[in-house]
Tab-separated table of C-alpha atoms and ligand atoms in Angstrom:
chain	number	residue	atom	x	y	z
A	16	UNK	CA	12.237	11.459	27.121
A	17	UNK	CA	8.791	11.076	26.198
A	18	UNK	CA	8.683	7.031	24.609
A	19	UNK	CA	6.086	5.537	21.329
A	20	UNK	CA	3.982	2.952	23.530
A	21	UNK	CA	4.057	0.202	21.342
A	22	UNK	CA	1.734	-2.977	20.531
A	23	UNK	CA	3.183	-5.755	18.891
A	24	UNK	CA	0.930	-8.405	16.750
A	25	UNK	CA	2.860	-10.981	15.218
A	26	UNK	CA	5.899	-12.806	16.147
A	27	UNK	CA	7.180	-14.935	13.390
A	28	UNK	CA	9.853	-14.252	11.474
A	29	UNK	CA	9.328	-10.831	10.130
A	30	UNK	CA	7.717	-9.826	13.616
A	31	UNK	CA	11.357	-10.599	14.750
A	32	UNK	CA	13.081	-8.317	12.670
A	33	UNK	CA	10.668	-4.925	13.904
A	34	UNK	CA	10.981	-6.135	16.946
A	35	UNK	CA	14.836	-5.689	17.016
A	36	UNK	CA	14.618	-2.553	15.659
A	37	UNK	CA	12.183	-1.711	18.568
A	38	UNK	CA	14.393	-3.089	21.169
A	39	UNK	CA	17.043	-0.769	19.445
A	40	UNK	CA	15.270	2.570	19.217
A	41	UNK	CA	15.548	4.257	22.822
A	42	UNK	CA	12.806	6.180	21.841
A	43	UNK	CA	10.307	3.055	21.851
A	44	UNK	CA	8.709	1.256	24.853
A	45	UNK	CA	7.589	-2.281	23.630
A	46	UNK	CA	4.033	-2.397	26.511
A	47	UNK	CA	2.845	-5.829	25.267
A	48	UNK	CA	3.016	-8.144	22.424
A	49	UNK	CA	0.609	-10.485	20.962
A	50	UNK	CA	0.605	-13.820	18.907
A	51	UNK	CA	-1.502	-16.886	18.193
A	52	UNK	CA	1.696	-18.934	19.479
A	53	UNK	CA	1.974	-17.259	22.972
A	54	UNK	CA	5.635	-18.884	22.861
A	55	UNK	CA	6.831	-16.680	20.468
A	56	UNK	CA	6.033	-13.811	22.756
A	57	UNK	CA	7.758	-15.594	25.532
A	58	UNK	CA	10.568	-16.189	23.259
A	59	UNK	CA	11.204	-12.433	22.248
A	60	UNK	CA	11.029	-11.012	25.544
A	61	UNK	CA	13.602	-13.215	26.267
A	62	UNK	CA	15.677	-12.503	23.640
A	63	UNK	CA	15.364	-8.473	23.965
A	64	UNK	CA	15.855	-9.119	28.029
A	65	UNK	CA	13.038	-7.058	28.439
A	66	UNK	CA	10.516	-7.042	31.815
A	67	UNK	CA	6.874	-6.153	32.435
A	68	UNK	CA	6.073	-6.715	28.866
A	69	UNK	CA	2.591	-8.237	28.852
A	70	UNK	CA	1.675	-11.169	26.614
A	71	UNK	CA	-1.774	-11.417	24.573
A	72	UNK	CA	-3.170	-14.143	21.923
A	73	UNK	CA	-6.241	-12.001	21.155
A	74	UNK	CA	-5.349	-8.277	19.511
A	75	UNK	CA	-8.495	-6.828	20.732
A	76	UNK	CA	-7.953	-7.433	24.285
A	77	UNK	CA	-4.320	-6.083	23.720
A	78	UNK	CA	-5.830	-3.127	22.604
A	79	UNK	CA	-8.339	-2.599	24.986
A	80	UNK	CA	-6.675	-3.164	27.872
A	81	UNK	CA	-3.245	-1.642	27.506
A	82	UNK	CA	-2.193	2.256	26.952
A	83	UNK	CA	-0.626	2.052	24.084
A	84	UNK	CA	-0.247	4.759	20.998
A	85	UNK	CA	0.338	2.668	18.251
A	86	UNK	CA	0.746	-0.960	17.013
A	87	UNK	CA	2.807	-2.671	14.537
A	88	UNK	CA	1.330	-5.299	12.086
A	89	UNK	CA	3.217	-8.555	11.194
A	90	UNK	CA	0.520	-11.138	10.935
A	91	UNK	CA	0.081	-13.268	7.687
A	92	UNK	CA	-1.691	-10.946	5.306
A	93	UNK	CA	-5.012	-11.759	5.860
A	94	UNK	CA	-5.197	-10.325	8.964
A	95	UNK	CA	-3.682	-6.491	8.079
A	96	UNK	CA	-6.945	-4.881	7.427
A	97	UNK	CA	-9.047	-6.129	10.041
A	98	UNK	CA	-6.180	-5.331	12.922
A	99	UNK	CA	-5.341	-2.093	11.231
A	100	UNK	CA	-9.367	-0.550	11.526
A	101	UNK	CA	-9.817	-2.067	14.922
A	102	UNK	CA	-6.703	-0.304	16.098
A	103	UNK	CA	-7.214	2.949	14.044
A	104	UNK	CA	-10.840	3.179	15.595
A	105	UNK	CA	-9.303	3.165	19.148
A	106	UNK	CA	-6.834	5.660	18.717
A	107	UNK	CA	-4.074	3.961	18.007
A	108	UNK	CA	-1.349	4.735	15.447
A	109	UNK	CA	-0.429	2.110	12.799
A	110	UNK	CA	2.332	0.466	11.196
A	111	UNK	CA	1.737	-2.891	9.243
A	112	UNK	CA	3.760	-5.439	7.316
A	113	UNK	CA	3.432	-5.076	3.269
A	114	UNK	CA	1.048	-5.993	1.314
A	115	UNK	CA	-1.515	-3.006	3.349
A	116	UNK	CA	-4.233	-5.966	2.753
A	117	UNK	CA	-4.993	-8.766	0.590
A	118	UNK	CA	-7.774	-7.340	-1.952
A	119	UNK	CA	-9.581	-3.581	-2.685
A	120	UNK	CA	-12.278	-4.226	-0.310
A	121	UNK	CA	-10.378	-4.561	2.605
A	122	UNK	CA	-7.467	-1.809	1.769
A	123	UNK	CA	-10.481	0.577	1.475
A	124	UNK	CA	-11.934	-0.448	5.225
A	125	UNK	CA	-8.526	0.378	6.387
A	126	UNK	CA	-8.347	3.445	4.512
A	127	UNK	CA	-11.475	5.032	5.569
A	128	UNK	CA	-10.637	3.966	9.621
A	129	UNK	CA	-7.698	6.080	8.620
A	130	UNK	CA	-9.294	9.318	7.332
A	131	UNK	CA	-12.029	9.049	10.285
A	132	UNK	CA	-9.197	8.002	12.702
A	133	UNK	CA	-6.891	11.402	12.031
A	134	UNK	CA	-4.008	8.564	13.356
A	135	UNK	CA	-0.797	7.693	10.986
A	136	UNK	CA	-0.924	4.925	8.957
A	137	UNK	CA	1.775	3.196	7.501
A	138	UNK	CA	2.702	0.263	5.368
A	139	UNK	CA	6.545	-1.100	5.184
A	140	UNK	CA	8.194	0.027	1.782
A	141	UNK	CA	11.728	-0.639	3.571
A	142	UNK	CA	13.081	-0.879	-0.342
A	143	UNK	CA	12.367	2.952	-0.173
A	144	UNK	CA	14.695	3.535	2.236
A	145	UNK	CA	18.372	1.667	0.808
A	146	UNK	CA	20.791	3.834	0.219
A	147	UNK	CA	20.823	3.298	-3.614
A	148	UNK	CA	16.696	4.012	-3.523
A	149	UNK	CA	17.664	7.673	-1.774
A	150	UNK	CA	20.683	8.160	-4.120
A	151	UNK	CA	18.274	7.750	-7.337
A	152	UNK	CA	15.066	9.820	-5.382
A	153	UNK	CA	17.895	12.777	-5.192
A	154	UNK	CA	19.034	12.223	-8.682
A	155	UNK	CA	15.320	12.547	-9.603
A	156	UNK	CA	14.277	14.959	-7.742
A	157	UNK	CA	17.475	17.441	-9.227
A	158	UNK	CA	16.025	17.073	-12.634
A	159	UNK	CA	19.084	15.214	-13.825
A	160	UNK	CA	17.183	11.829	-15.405
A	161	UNK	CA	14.293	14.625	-16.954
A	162	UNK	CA	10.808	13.142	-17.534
A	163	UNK	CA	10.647	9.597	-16.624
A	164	UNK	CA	8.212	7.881	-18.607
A	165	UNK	CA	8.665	3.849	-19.073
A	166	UNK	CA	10.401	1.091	-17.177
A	167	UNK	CA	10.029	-2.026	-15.759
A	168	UNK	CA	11.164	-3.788	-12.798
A	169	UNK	CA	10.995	-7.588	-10.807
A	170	UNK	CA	11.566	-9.847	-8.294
A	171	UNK	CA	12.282	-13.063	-10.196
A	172	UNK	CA	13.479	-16.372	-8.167
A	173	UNK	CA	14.628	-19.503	-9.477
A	174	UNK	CA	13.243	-21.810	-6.459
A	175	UNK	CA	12.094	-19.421	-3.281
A	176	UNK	CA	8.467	-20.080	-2.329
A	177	UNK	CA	8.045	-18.928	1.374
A	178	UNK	CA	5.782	-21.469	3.359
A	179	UNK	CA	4.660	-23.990	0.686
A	180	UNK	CA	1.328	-25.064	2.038
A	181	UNK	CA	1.199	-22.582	4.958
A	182	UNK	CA	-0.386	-19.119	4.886
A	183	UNK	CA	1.921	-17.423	2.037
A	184	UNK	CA	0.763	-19.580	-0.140
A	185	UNK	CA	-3.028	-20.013	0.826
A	186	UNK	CA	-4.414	-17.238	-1.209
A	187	UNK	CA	-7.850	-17.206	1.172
A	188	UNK	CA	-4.758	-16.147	3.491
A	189	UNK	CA	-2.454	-14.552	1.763
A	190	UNK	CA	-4.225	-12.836	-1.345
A	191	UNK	CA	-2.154	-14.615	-3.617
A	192	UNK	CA	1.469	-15.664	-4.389
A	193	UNK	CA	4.776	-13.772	-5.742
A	194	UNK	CA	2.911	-10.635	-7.173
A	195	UNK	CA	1.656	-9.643	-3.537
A	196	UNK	CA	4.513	-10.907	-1.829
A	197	UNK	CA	7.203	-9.648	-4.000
A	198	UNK	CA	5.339	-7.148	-6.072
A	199	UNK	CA	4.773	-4.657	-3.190
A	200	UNK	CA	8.184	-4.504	-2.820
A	201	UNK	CA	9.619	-3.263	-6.168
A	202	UNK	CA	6.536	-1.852	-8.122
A	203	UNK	CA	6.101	0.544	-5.368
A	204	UNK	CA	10.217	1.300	-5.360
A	205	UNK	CA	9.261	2.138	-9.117
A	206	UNK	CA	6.476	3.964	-8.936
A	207	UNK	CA	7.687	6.049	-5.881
A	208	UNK	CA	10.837	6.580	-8.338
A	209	UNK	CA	8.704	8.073	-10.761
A	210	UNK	CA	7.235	10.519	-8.793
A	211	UNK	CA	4.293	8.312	-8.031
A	212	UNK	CA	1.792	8.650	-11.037
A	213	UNK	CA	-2.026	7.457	-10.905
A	214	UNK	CA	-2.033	4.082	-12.177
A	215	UNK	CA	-4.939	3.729	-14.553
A	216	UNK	CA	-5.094	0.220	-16.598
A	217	UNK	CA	-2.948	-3.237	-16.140
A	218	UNK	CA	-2.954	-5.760	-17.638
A	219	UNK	CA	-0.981	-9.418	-17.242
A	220	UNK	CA	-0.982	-13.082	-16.581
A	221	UNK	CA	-0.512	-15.599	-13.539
A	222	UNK	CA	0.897	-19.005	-13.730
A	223	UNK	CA	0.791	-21.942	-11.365
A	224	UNK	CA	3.608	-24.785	-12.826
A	225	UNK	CA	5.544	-25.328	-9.778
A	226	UNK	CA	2.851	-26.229	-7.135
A	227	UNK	CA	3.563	-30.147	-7.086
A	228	UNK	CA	7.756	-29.347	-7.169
A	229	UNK	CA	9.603	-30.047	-4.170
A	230	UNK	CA	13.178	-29.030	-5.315
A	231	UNK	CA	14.905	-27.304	-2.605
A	232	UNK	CA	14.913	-23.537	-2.664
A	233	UNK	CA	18.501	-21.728	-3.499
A	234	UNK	CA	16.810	-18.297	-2.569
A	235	UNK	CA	17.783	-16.730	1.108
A	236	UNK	CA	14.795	-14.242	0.909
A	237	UNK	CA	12.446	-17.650	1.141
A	238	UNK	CA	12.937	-18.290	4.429
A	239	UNK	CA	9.788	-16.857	5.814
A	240	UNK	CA	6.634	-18.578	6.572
A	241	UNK	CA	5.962	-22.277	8.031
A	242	UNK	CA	5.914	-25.036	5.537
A	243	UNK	CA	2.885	-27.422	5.592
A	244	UNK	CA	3.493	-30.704	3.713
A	245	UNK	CA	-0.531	-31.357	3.873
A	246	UNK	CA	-1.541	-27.759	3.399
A	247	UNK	CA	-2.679	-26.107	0.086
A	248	UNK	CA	-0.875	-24.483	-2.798
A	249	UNK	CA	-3.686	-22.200	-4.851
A	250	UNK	CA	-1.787	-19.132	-5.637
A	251	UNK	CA	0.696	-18.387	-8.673
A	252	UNK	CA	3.727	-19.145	-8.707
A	253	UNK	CA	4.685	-16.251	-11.635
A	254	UNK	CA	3.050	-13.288	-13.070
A	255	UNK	CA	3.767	-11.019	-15.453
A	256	UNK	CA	2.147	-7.773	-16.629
A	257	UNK	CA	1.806	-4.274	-17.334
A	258	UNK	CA	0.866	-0.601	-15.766
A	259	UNK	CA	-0.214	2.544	-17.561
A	260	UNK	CA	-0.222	5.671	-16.001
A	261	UNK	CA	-1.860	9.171	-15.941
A	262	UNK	CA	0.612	10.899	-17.148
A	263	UNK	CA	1.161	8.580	-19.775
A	264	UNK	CA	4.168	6.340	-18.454
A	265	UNK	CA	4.470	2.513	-18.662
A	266	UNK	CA	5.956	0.368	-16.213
A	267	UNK	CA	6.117	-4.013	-17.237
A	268	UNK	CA	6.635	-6.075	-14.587
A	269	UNK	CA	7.678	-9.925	-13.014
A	270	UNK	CA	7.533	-11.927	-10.592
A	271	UNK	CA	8.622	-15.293	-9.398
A	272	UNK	CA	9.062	-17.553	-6.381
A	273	UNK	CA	9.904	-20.447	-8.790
A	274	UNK	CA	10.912	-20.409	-12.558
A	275	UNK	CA	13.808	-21.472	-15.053
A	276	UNK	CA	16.261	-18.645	-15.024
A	277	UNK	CA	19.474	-17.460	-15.073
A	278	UNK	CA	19.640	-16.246	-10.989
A	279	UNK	CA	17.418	-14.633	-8.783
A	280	UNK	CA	17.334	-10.755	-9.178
A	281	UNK	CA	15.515	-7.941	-7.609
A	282	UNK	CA	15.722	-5.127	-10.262
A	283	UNK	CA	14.136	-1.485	-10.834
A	284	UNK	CA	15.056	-0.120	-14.638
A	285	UNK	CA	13.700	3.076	-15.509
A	286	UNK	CA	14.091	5.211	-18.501
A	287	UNK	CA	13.882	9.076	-18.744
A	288	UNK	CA	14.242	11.434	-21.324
A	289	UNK	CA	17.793	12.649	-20.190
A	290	UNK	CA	18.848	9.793	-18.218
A	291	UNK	CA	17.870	6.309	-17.540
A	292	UNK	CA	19.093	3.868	-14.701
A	293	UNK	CA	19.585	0.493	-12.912
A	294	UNK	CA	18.382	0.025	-9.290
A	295	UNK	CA	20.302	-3.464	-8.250
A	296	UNK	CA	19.548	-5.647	-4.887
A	297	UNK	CA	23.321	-5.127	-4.181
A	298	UNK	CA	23.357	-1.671	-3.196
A	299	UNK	CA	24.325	-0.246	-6.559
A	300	UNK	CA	22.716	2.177	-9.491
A	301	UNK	CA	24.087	2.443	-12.525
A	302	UNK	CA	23.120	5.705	-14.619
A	303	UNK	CA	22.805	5.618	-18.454
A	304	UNK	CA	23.435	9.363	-20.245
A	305	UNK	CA	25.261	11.487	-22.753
A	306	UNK	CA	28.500	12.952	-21.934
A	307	UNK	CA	29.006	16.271	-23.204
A	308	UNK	CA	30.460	15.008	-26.413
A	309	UNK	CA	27.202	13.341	-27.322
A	310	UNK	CA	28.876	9.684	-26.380
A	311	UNK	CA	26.613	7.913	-24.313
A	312	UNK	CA	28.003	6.525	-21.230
A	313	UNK	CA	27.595	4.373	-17.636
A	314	UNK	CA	28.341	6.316	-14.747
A	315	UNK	CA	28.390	3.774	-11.405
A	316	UNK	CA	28.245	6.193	-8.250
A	317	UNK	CA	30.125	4.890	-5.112
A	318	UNK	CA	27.269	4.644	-2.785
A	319	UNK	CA	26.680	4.009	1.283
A	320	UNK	CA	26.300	0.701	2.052
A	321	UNK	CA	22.354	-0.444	1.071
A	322	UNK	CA	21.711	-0.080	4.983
A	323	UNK	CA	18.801	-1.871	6.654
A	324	UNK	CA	15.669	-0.634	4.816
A	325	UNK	CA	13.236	-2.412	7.343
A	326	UNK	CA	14.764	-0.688	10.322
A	327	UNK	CA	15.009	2.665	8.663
A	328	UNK	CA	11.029	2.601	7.753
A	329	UNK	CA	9.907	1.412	11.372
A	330	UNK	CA	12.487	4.627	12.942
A	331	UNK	CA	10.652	6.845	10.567
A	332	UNK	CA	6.980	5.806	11.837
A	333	UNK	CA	8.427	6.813	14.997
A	334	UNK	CA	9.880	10.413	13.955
A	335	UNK	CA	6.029	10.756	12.579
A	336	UNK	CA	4.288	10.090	15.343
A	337	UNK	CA	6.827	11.507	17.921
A	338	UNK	CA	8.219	14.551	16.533
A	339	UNK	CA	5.378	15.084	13.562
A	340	UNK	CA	8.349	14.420	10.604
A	341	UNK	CA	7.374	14.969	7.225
A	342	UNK	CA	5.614	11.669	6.112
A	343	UNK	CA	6.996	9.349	3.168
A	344	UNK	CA	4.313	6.996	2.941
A	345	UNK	CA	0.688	8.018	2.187
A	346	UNK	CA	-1.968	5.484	2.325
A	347	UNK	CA	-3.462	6.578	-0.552
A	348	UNK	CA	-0.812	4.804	-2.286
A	349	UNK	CA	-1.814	2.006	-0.674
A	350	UNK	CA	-5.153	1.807	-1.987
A	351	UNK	CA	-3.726	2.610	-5.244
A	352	UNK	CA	-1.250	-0.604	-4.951
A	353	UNK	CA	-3.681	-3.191	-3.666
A	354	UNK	CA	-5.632	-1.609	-6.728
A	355	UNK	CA	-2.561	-2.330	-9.151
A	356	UNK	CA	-2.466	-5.903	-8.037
A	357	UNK	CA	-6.184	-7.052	-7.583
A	358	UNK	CA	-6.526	-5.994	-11.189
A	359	UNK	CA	-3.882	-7.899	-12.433
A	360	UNK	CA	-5.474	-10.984	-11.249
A	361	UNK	CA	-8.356	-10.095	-12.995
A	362	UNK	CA	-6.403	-9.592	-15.926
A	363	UNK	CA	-4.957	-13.269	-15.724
A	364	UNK	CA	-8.594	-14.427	-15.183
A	365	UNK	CA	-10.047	-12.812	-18.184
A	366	UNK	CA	-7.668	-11.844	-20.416
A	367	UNK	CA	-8.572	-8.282	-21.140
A	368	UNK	CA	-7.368	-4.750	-20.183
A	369	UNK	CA	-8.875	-3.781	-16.397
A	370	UNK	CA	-9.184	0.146	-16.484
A	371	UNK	CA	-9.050	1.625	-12.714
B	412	NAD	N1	8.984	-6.433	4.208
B	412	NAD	C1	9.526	-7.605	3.995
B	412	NAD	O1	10.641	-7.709	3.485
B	412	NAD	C2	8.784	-8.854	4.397
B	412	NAD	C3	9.420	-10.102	4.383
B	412	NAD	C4	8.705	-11.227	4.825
B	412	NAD	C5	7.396	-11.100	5.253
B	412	NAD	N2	6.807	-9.870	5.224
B	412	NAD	C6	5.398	-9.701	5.678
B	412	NAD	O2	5.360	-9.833	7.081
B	412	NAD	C7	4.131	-10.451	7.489
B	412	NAD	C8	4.442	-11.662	8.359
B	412	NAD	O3	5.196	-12.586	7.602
B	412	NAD	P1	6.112	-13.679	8.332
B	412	NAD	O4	7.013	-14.221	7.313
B	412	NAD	O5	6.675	-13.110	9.587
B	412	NAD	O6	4.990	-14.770	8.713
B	412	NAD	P2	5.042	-15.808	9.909
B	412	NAD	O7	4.050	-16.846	9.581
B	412	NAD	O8	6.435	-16.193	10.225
B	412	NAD	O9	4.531	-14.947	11.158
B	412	NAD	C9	3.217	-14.472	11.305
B	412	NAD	C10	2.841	-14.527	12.778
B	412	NAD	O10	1.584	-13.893	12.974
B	412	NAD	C11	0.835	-14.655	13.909
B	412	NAD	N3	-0.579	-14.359	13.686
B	412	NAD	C12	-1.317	-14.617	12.575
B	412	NAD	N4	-2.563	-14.161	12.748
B	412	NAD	C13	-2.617	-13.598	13.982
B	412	NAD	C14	-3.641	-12.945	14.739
B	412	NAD	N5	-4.875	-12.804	14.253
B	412	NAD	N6	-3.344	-12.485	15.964
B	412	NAD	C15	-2.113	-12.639	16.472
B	412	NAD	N7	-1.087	-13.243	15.800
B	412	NAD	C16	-1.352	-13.715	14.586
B	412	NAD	C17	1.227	-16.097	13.618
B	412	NAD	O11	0.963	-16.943	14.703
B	412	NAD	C18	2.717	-15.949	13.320
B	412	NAD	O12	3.507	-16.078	14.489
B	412	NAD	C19	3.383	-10.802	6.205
B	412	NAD	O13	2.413	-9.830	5.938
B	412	NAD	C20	4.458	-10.755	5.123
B	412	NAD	O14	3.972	-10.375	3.859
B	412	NAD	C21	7.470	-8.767	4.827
C-alpha cells in the first residue's frame, strides 16, 4: 500500500493531537519529526511505539535530508509561513496548524510558494468537518435555507487565555490574541457556510482589560500553550467587529479569551431568506422556518455525534495527496482570512472602515 511520507514540525500540544491521528491512519508513515525541545520528539515516538523515526531541531535539515512528501505544521504561529514556503519550494506537500500565518505579508509568501510549487496546501478548519457543520453544508447546498445573506458568529470565553506570557499571547509571535486564535475557527465555519463570499470591508475594535488578571481559567479549550509568569501580554484580549461581502451579506463577529459573561460559547447564527439556523459547540443545529401553515417553527435534527474535526481534516489532506480527492480547502481562502483579520486590527487602530 503505497504510504504519505510524513514530516512532523511541532510537538506541543496540538502537534500531539495530528500526531495521533497519524499514528492512526495506516495509510501514513511518520519518517521524522522535528521540535525546538528534542524531548518532545523523544516523547512521541515513545508514546506511538514507533522505530526508525528520526529526530530534528532544525526544519530545514529535516527537509533536506529526509524523503519525505509532505509536512505538517504545528509550530506557534509565527513560524507557519516561513516553514510552509521552505517546504513548498522543495517539493513537499503541506498541511499547517490555523491561523495559515500571522499577517498579509506572510500569507501571501506562502501563497505564491504554493501556486509556483503545484503541491497541496492546506490549513486546519477541523470546525468544517463536525458532523453538525456537514449536516448544515447539505442543508445549504439543497436550497432549503435560500439566499443566505447576514449572520454572525463567536468564540466568547469567560477566563481561557492559552499561554499567558508565552507565544499565544506575544503578538510579535503569535499575530495577536483571541481574533486569530479563535477567529479562524468560526468566521471561516461561517463564511464556508455561506458559500464563501469575497469579503470586501471590516470593520471593529480590540480590547486589552484582562492582561494584569490572574483568575484561574474555567475554559477546557485554554489549555494550550506554556505559561510564562515573566513573559509579555501585548495582544487583545476581545474584539469585536464586522464583515461585508460581495454579494452583499453581513456577518458581526466576537471574540474572547477573557470577559464578563454568561458562559463560554462557540456559536455560528446565520440567517437566510427561507431558513435561518444555529450551529452550537455541542454537536447540535437548530433550524428556524415556516411550516406549511405559515407558523414559524424550530426544527432540532438528531445528528451523528460532532466527531473529531481535527482528525477528519488531517485524513482528508491525505485522500488529496494520495488518491487526488476533491479538495475542501483552497488557499485562496486563506489569504482572504488573514486579510479579514489584519484589517480588523487596523480597524481597532484607527477607527475607520478598511476596504479590501
Ligand atoms: N485547530 C485547533 O483547534 C488548535 C488548537 C490549539 C492550537 N492550535 C494551533 O496549533 C499551533 C501550535 O499550538 P500549540 O498549542 O501546540 O503550541 P505549543 O507551544 O504547545 O507547541 C508548539 C511547538 O512548536 C515548537 N516550535 C516552535 N517553533 C519551532 C521551530 N521553528 N521549529 C521546530 N519547532 C518549533 C515548540 O518548541 C513547541 O513544542 C498554533 O499555530 C496554534 O494556533 C490549533
Amino acid at each position: 500500500m503505497k504510504t504519505l511520507r510524513l514530516g512532523m514540525i511541532g510537538l506541543g500540544g496540538m502537534g500531539n493531537i495530528h500526531f495521533d491521528a497519524h499514528v492512526l491512519n495506516e495509510r501514513v508513515t511518520i519518517v521524522a519529526l522535528c521540535d525546538l525541545i528534542p524531548e518532545r520528539c523523544e516523547k512521541a515516538i515513545e508514546k506511538g511505539n514507533l522505530t526508525g523515526v528520526k529526530v530534528y531541531t532544525d526544519f530545514r535539515e529535516m527537509i533536506d535530508n529526509e524523503q519525505l512528501d509532505a509536512i505538517d505544521i504545528c509550530t506557534s504561529n509565527d513560524f507557519h509561513s516561513i516553514i510552509a514556503v521552505y517546504a513548498l519550494d522543495h517539493g513537499l506537500h503541506v498541511f499547517c496548524e490555523k491561523p495559515d500565518a500571522m499577517n498579509v505579508t506572510e500569507v501571501q509568501k506562502m501563497y505564491d510558494a504554493y501556486k509556483r510549487s503545484g503541491k497541496i496546501l492546506m490549513c486546519m478548519r477541523n470546525n468544517r468537518y463536525y458532523s453538525n457543520s456537514k449536516y448544515l453544508k447539505q442543508f445549504i447546498a439543497d436550497g432549503k435555507a435560500g439566499e443566505i445573506y447576514c449572520g454572525r458568529c463567536g468564540w466568547i470565553r469567560r477566563r481561557g487565555i492559552p499561554g499567558r506570557g508565552g507565544w499565544f499571547t506575544t503578538k510579535a509571535k503569535s499575530g495577536g490574541g483571541p481574533l486569530i486564535d479563535l477567529g479562524v475557527h468560526m468566521i471561516d465555519l461561517s463564511i464556508w457556510l455561506m458559500g464563501n463570499p469575497r469579503p470586501v470591508a471590516v470593520s471593529g475594535s480590540t480590547f486589552s482589560k484582562f492582561a494584569n488578571n490572574t483568575a484561574k481559567s474555567d475554559s477546557v479549550h485554554s489549555t494550550f500553550g506554556v505559561a510564562n509568569a515573566n513573559g509579555t501580554f501585548d495582544v487583545e484580549d476581545l474584539a469585536m467587529g464586522f464583515i461585508k461581502f460581495d454579494n452583499g451579506a453581513c456577518l458581526q463577529i466576537e471574540f474572547s479569551w477573557a470577559s464578563n459573561i454568561e458562559r463560554e460559547e462557540r456559536f455560528v447564527e446565520l440567517r437566510g431568506t427561507k431558513a435561518g439556523f444555529k450551529w452550537r459547540d455541542d454537536g447540535s443545529a437548530s433550524i428556524f422556518t415556516e411550516d406549511e401553515h405559515g407558523t414559524i417553527e424550530d426544527l432540532n435534527p438528531k445528528l451523528p455525534e460532532m466527531g473529531n474535526g481535527h482528525f477528519r481534516a488531517l485524513y482528508h489532506f491525505v485522500d488529496i495527496v494520495l488518491d487526488g480527492a476533491p479538495k475542501d480547502y483552497e488557499p485562496e481562502q486563506g489569504v482572504n482570512m488573514i486579510k479579514i483579520l489584519s484589517a480588523l486590527y487596523e480597524s481597532a487602530q484607527t477607527g475607520k472602515e478598511v476596504q479590501l
